[in-house]
mmCIF file of C-alpha atoms in Angstrom:
data_model
loop_
_atom_site.group_PDB
_atom_site.id
_atom_site.type_symbol
_atom_site.label_atom_id
_atom_site.label_comp_id
_atom_site.label_asym_id
_atom_site.label_seq_id
_atom_site.Cartn_x
_atom_site.Cartn_y
_atom_site.Cartn_z
ATOM 1 C CA MET A 1 30.735 -42.390 -10.202
ATOM 2 C CA THR A 2 31.051 -46.206 -9.838
ATOM 3 C CA GLY A 3 32.619 -47.360 -6.600
ATOM 4 C CA ARG A 4 31.278 -44.557 -4.484
ATOM 5 C CA ARG A 5 29.125 -45.329 -1.594
ATOM 6 C CA LYS A 6 25.790 -43.924 -1.991
ATOM 7 C CA TYR A 7 22.648 -43.501 0.173
ATOM 8 C CA ASP A 8 20.294 -45.041 -2.300
ATOM 9 C CA ASP A 9 17.573 -42.957 -0.900
ATOM 10 C CA GLY A 10 14.650 -41.388 -2.879
ATOM 11 C CA CYS A 11 14.873 -38.048 -0.817
ATOM 12 C CA ALA A 12 16.443 -35.262 -2.821
ATOM 13 C CA VAL A 13 18.585 -34.229 0.228
ATOM 14 C CA ALA A 14 20.063 -37.660 0.257
ATOM 15 C CA HIS A 15 20.703 -37.384 -3.696
ATOM 16 C CA GLY A 16 22.196 -33.960 -2.917
ATOM 17 C CA LEU A 17 24.734 -35.601 -0.541
ATOM 18 C CA ASP A 18 25.511 -38.189 -3.155
ATOM 19 C CA LEU A 19 26.514 -35.615 -5.415
ATOM 20 C CA LEU A 20 28.365 -33.195 -3.031
ATOM 21 C CA GLY A 21 28.775 -35.122 0.308
ATOM 22 C CA GLU A 22 32.317 -36.544 -0.337
ATOM 23 C CA ARG A 23 35.251 -34.740 1.313
ATOM 24 C CA TRP A 24 36.426 -31.691 -0.448
ATOM 25 C CA ALA A 25 33.539 -31.535 -3.107
ATOM 26 C CA LEU A 26 31.639 -28.727 -1.564
ATOM 27 C CA LEU A 27 34.841 -26.735 -1.017
ATOM 28 C CA ILE A 28 35.878 -27.118 -4.427
ATOM 29 C CA VAL A 29 32.526 -25.587 -5.414
ATOM 30 C CA ARG A 30 33.284 -22.808 -3.072
ATOM 31 C CA GLU A 31 36.543 -22.108 -4.714
ATOM 32 C CA LEU A 32 35.033 -21.964 -8.239
ATOM 33 C CA LEU A 33 31.869 -19.733 -7.267
ATOM 34 C CA LEU A 34 33.848 -16.362 -7.944
ATOM 35 C CA GLY A 35 35.062 -17.583 -11.310
ATOM 36 C CA PRO A 36 37.203 -20.290 -13.114
ATOM 37 C CA LYS A 37 40.466 -21.544 -11.668
ATOM 38 C CA ARG A 38 43.247 -23.624 -12.987
ATOM 39 C CA PHE A 39 44.128 -26.857 -11.354
ATOM 40 C CA THR A 40 47.036 -25.341 -9.670
ATOM 41 C CA ASP A 41 45.043 -22.393 -8.395
ATOM 42 C CA LEU A 42 42.585 -24.832 -6.824
ATOM 43 C CA ARG A 43 45.306 -26.815 -5.125
ATOM 44 C CA ALA A 44 46.507 -23.567 -3.613
ATOM 45 C CA GLY A 45 43.092 -22.631 -2.298
ATOM 46 C CA LEU A 46 42.758 -26.207 -0.904
ATOM 47 C CA PRO A 47 46.095 -26.896 0.459
ATOM 48 C CA GLY A 48 44.890 -29.894 2.550
ATOM 49 C CA ALA A 49 43.844 -31.731 -0.464
ATOM 50 C CA SER A 50 46.281 -33.931 -2.322
ATOM 51 C CA ALA A 51 46.497 -33.780 -6.201
ATOM 52 C CA ASP A 52 45.101 -37.241 -6.471
ATOM 53 C CA MET A 53 42.095 -36.501 -4.360
ATOM 54 C CA LEU A 54 41.468 -33.083 -6.122
ATOM 55 C CA THR A 55 41.741 -34.993 -9.501
ATOM 56 C CA GLN A 56 39.100 -37.605 -8.377
ATOM 57 C CA ARG A 57 36.737 -35.040 -6.852
ATOM 58 C CA LEU A 58 36.945 -32.832 -10.137
ATOM 59 C CA ARG A 59 35.976 -35.879 -12.089
ATOM 60 C CA GLU A 60 33.090 -36.787 -10.008
ATOM 61 C CA LEU A 61 31.679 -33.209 -10.108
ATOM 62 C CA SER A 62 32.172 -33.201 -13.869
ATOM 63 C CA GLU A 63 30.409 -36.556 -14.226
ATOM 64 C CA SER A 64 27.519 -35.081 -12.123
ATOM 65 C CA GLY A 65 27.231 -32.088 -14.317
ATOM 66 C CA ILE A 66 28.441 -29.553 -11.581
ATOM 67 C CA VAL A 67 31.691 -28.721 -12.979
ATOM 68 C CA GLU A 68 33.208 -28.471 -16.301
ATOM 69 C CA ARG A 69 36.592 -28.089 -18.042
ATOM 70 C CA ARG A 70 37.400 -25.841 -20.796
ATOM 71 C CA LYS A 71 40.250 -23.984 -22.437
ATOM 72 C CA LEU A 72 40.743 -20.155 -22.244
ATOM 73 C CA PRO A 73 41.354 -18.226 -25.611
ATOM 74 C CA PRO A 74 44.752 -17.025 -26.400
ATOM 75 C CA PRO A 75 47.005 -15.391 -24.904
ATOM 76 C CA ALA A 76 46.182 -17.324 -21.753
ATOM 77 C CA ALA A 77 45.428 -20.631 -23.536
ATOM 78 C CA SER A 78 45.355 -22.519 -20.305
ATOM 79 C CA TRP A 79 42.731 -25.154 -19.101
ATOM 80 C CA VAL A 80 40.418 -24.065 -16.225
ATOM 81 C CA TYR A 81 37.642 -25.652 -14.179
ATOM 82 C CA GLU A 82 34.331 -23.716 -13.734
ATOM 83 C CA LEU A 83 30.835 -24.352 -12.493
ATOM 84 C CA THR A 84 28.113 -25.151 -14.999
ATOM 85 C CA GLY A 85 24.980 -23.119 -15.013
ATOM 86 C CA TRP A 86 23.456 -25.672 -12.629
ATOM 87 C CA GLY A 87 26.375 -25.813 -10.400
ATOM 88 C CA ALA A 88 26.587 -21.940 -10.084
ATOM 89 C CA GLU A 89 23.090 -22.333 -8.618
ATOM 90 C CA LEU A 90 24.703 -23.690 -5.357
ATOM 91 C CA GLU A 91 25.821 -20.182 -4.506
ATOM 92 C CA PRO A 92 22.802 -19.336 -2.181
ATOM 93 C CA LEU A 93 22.992 -22.588 -0.333
ATOM 94 C CA ILE A 94 26.672 -22.253 0.398
ATOM 95 C CA LEU A 95 26.241 -18.559 1.483
ATOM 96 C CA GLU A 96 23.389 -19.745 3.605
ATOM 97 C CA LEU A 97 25.583 -22.601 5.097
ATOM 98 C CA GLY A 98 28.190 -20.148 5.765
ATOM 99 C CA ARG A 99 25.697 -17.728 7.351
ATOM 100 C CA TRP A 100 24.364 -20.585 9.577
ATOM 101 C CA SER A 101 27.777 -21.827 10.589
ATOM 102 C CA SER A 102 28.961 -18.246 11.419
ATOM 103 C CA ARG A 103 26.664 -18.438 14.552
ATOM 104 C CA SER A 104 28.516 -21.553 15.908
ATOM 105 C CA PRO A 105 30.262 -20.349 19.256
ATOM 106 C CA ALA A 106 33.271 -22.616 18.080
ATOM 107 C CA LEU A 107 33.812 -20.629 15.036
ATOM 108 C CA ARG A 108 37.458 -19.521 14.980
ATOM 109 C CA THR A 109 37.907 -16.131 13.391
ATOM 110 C CA ASP A 110 41.571 -16.263 14.095
ATOM 111 C CA ALA A 111 41.972 -19.279 12.064
ATOM 112 C CA PRO A 112 43.587 -19.036 8.473
ATOM 113 C CA ILE A 113 41.268 -18.146 5.570
ATOM 114 C CA GLY A 114 41.853 -18.148 1.875
ATOM 115 C CA PRO A 115 41.042 -15.179 -0.415
ATOM 116 C CA ASP A 116 38.001 -16.768 -2.184
ATOM 117 C CA SER A 117 36.658 -17.907 1.362
ATOM 118 C CA LEU A 118 37.048 -14.428 2.740
ATOM 119 C CA VAL A 119 35.317 -12.622 -0.290
ATOM 120 C CA LEU A 120 32.541 -15.168 0.029
ATOM 121 C CA SER A 121 32.364 -14.234 3.662
ATOM 122 C CA LEU A 122 31.684 -10.768 2.650
ATOM 123 C CA LYS A 123 28.749 -11.771 0.532
ATOM 124 C CA THR A 124 27.545 -14.228 3.256
ATOM 125 C CA LEU A 125 27.659 -11.457 6.065
ATOM 126 C CA PHE A 126 26.767 -8.214 4.164
ATOM 127 C CA ASP A 127 24.296 -5.972 5.996
ATOM 128 C CA ALA A 128 22.140 -4.544 3.260
ATOM 129 C CA ARG A 129 20.495 -2.149 5.740
ATOM 130 C CA ALA A 130 23.749 -0.680 6.955
ATOM 131 C CA ALA A 131 24.701 -0.103 3.350
ATOM 132 C CA ARG A 132 21.869 1.949 2.461
ATOM 133 C CA GLY A 133 22.925 5.144 0.793
ATOM 134 C CA PHE A 134 26.502 3.810 0.392
ATOM 135 C CA HIS A 135 27.590 3.602 -3.226
ATOM 136 C CA ALA A 136 31.309 2.350 -3.923
ATOM 137 C CA SER A 137 33.529 0.358 -6.193
ATOM 138 C CA ILE A 138 36.298 -1.196 -4.428
ATOM 139 C CA ALA A 139 39.508 -2.928 -5.883
ATOM 140 C CA LEU A 140 40.308 -5.555 -3.403
ATOM 141 C CA HIS A 141 43.880 -6.929 -3.565
ATOM 142 C CA LEU A 142 44.622 -10.073 -1.357
ATOM 143 C CA GLY A 143 48.210 -10.763 -2.287
ATOM 144 C CA GLU A 144 48.338 -11.831 -5.927
ATOM 145 C CA HIS A 145 44.276 -12.281 -6.009
ATOM 146 C CA ARG A 146 42.210 -9.605 -7.536
ATOM 147 C CA PHE A 147 38.639 -8.979 -6.840
ATOM 148 C CA ARG A 148 36.285 -6.154 -7.640
ATOM 149 C CA VAL A 149 33.538 -5.260 -5.170
ATOM 150 C CA ARG A 150 30.692 -3.175 -5.809
ATOM 151 C CA ILE A 151 28.084 -1.894 -3.421
ATOM 152 C CA ALA A 152 24.962 0.061 -4.659
ATOM 153 C CA ASP A 153 21.312 0.202 -3.460
ATOM 154 C CA GLY A 154 21.989 -2.145 -0.605
ATOM 155 C CA HIS A 155 23.375 -4.787 -2.848
ATOM 156 C CA LEU A 156 26.789 -6.274 -3.019
ATOM 157 C CA GLU A 157 28.646 -7.767 -6.070
ATOM 158 C CA ALA A 158 31.887 -9.516 -5.615
ATOM 159 C CA VAL A 159 33.761 -11.308 -8.440
ATOM 160 C CA ARG A 160 37.348 -12.144 -9.435
ATOM 161 C CA GLY A 161 39.098 -9.680 -11.504
ATOM 162 C CA GLU A 162 40.412 -6.187 -11.936
ATOM 163 C CA CYS A 163 38.247 -3.064 -11.007
ATOM 164 C CA ASP A 164 38.239 -0.192 -13.327
ATOM 165 C CA ARG A 165 38.345 3.250 -11.818
ATOM 166 C CA PRO A 166 37.782 2.091 -8.115
ATOM 167 C CA ASP A 167 36.621 4.454 -5.486
ATOM 168 C CA ALA A 168 39.121 2.839 -3.132
ATOM 169 C CA THR A 169 41.789 0.204 -3.306
ATOM 170 C CA LEU A 170 42.222 -2.118 -0.406
ATOM 171 C CA ASP A 171 45.738 -3.918 -0.874
ATOM 172 C CA THR A 172 46.307 -6.296 2.034
ATOM 173 C CA ASP A 173 46.113 -10.022 2.819
ATOM 174 C CA PRO A 174 43.245 -12.373 3.987
ATOM 175 C CA GLY A 175 44.427 -12.501 7.582
ATOM 176 C CA THR A 176 44.950 -8.770 7.933
ATOM 177 C CA LEU A 177 41.581 -7.989 6.500
ATOM 178 C CA SER A 178 39.771 -10.830 8.523
ATOM 179 C CA ALA A 179 41.221 -9.284 11.552
ATOM 180 C CA ALA A 180 40.227 -5.888 10.756
ATOM 181 C CA LEU A 181 36.551 -7.140 9.992
ATOM 182 C CA TRP A 182 35.865 -9.464 12.943
ATOM 183 C CA ASP A 183 38.586 -9.486 15.666
ATOM 184 C CA GLY A 184 38.442 -5.611 16.381
ATOM 185 C CA GLN A 185 42.076 -5.080 15.235
ATOM 186 C CA GLU A 186 42.577 -1.746 13.793
ATOM 187 C CA HIS A 187 44.888 -1.422 10.698
ATOM 188 C CA ALA A 188 46.046 1.743 8.905
ATOM 189 C CA PHE A 189 44.555 1.250 5.448
ATOM 190 C CA ASP A 190 45.085 3.812 2.588
ATOM 191 C CA ASP A 191 41.707 5.598 3.071
ATOM 192 C CA PRO A 192 41.540 9.338 2.251
ATOM 193 C CA ASP A 193 37.871 9.409 1.448
ATOM 194 C CA GLY A 194 36.626 7.193 4.231
ATOM 195 C CA VAL A 195 35.347 4.567 1.810
ATOM 196 C CA VAL A 196 37.359 1.819 3.229
ATOM 197 C CA SER A 197 36.214 2.561 6.857
ATOM 198 C CA ARG A 198 32.606 2.564 5.763
ATOM 199 C CA PHE A 199 33.101 -0.740 4.000
ATOM 200 C CA LEU A 200 34.680 -2.442 7.048
ATOM 201 C CA THR A 201 31.318 -1.805 9.058
ATOM 202 C CA LEU A 202 29.140 -3.622 6.613
ATOM 203 C CA PHE A 203 29.810 -7.253 7.475
ATOM 204 C CA PRO A 204 29.015 -7.946 11.266
ATOM 205 C CA LEU A 205 29.137 -11.445 12.748
ATOM 206 C CA PRO A 206 25.674 -12.722 13.842
ATOM 207 C CA GLU A 207 25.004 -13.450 17.437
ATOM 208 C CA PRO A 208 26.190 -16.753 18.437
ATOM 209 C CA ALA A 209 23.540 -19.499 18.489
ATOM 210 C CA GLY A 210 22.185 -20.351 22.028
ATOM 211 C CA ILE A 211 23.170 -23.944 22.488
ATOM 212 C CA THR A 212 21.879 -25.775 25.464
ATOM 213 C CA ARG A 213 24.091 -28.710 26.529
ATOM 214 C CA GLU A 214 21.978 -31.484 28.214
ATOM 215 C CA SER A 215 23.071 -32.810 31.655
ATOM 216 C CA PRO A 216 23.966 -36.514 31.542
ATOM 217 C CA ALA A 217 21.183 -38.968 31.899
ATOM 218 C CA PRO A 218 20.753 -40.226 35.406
ATOM 219 C CA ARG A 219 22.282 -43.661 36.051
ATOM 220 C CA PRO A 220 19.892 -46.653 36.816
ATOM 221 C CA GLY A 221 18.789 -46.415 40.462
ATOM 222 C CA GLY A 222 18.338 -42.586 40.339
ATOM 223 C CA ALA A 223 22.055 -41.903 41.002
ATOM 224 C CA ALA A 224 23.118 -38.714 39.222
ATOM 225 C CA GLY A 225 26.887 -38.731 40.038
#
C-alpha cells in the first residue's frame, strides 16, 4: 500500500479509514457482501469506476486482508473476488451506514440502483416486527441476477443464487422494484397467494432526520443582513 496517503493516527477509526477510505473501496465491499464476483461483474456493478481504478482498489483491499481472489472449480473455472472472513465482518457496518443515510432528507429514491445495492437495502430496512408470523422463500430475479430471499421468525436472509421451490418468484428489474417499495408506485406482479404483496410491506423507509440549519452568523457591528 505504498504511495497512499494515510492518517498516521493511532485511533482505530482513522486506521479503518486508511483501509477503506479510498474512493470506491467501500463500494467494492458492498458488491461482494452477497457472494463472490468476477472482475467483469464488479465493473458492471460499479459503472463509474474505471478498470484501472478497480484493479488498484482490489489490490489494496487484498493487501489489507479484506478481499481475496480464487479460481472457481470446473465447469465455471473462472477467477472471482470475494471477501475474506474478516472482510465479511464489515456487513453490519455497511448495513448500519445504509440505515443511517436512508434518513437523509436529500436521499433520492428515484435515482438508479444496482441489483446488489437493492438487495442490501432490503436487509438494511427489514422490519422484523412487521414480519412476525410470515414465512416465505422468494426467488428474486432482477434481470439476469438471481437472489434467494427467505423470511422466517422475524429474520431475513438474502444471498446470491437460485431459490429451490420458492413460495413466490418476483421477476422484475431494480428500478421497478425500488419504485414499488419506496415511491408508492403500484405494479402488477404475479402474486396469486399474496406473498409478494406482504413482502413489499416489510421494508419501510425511516423518518427523515430532523436537520436544523443554523442562521448565518451576524456580521461585525451587529448587522444581520
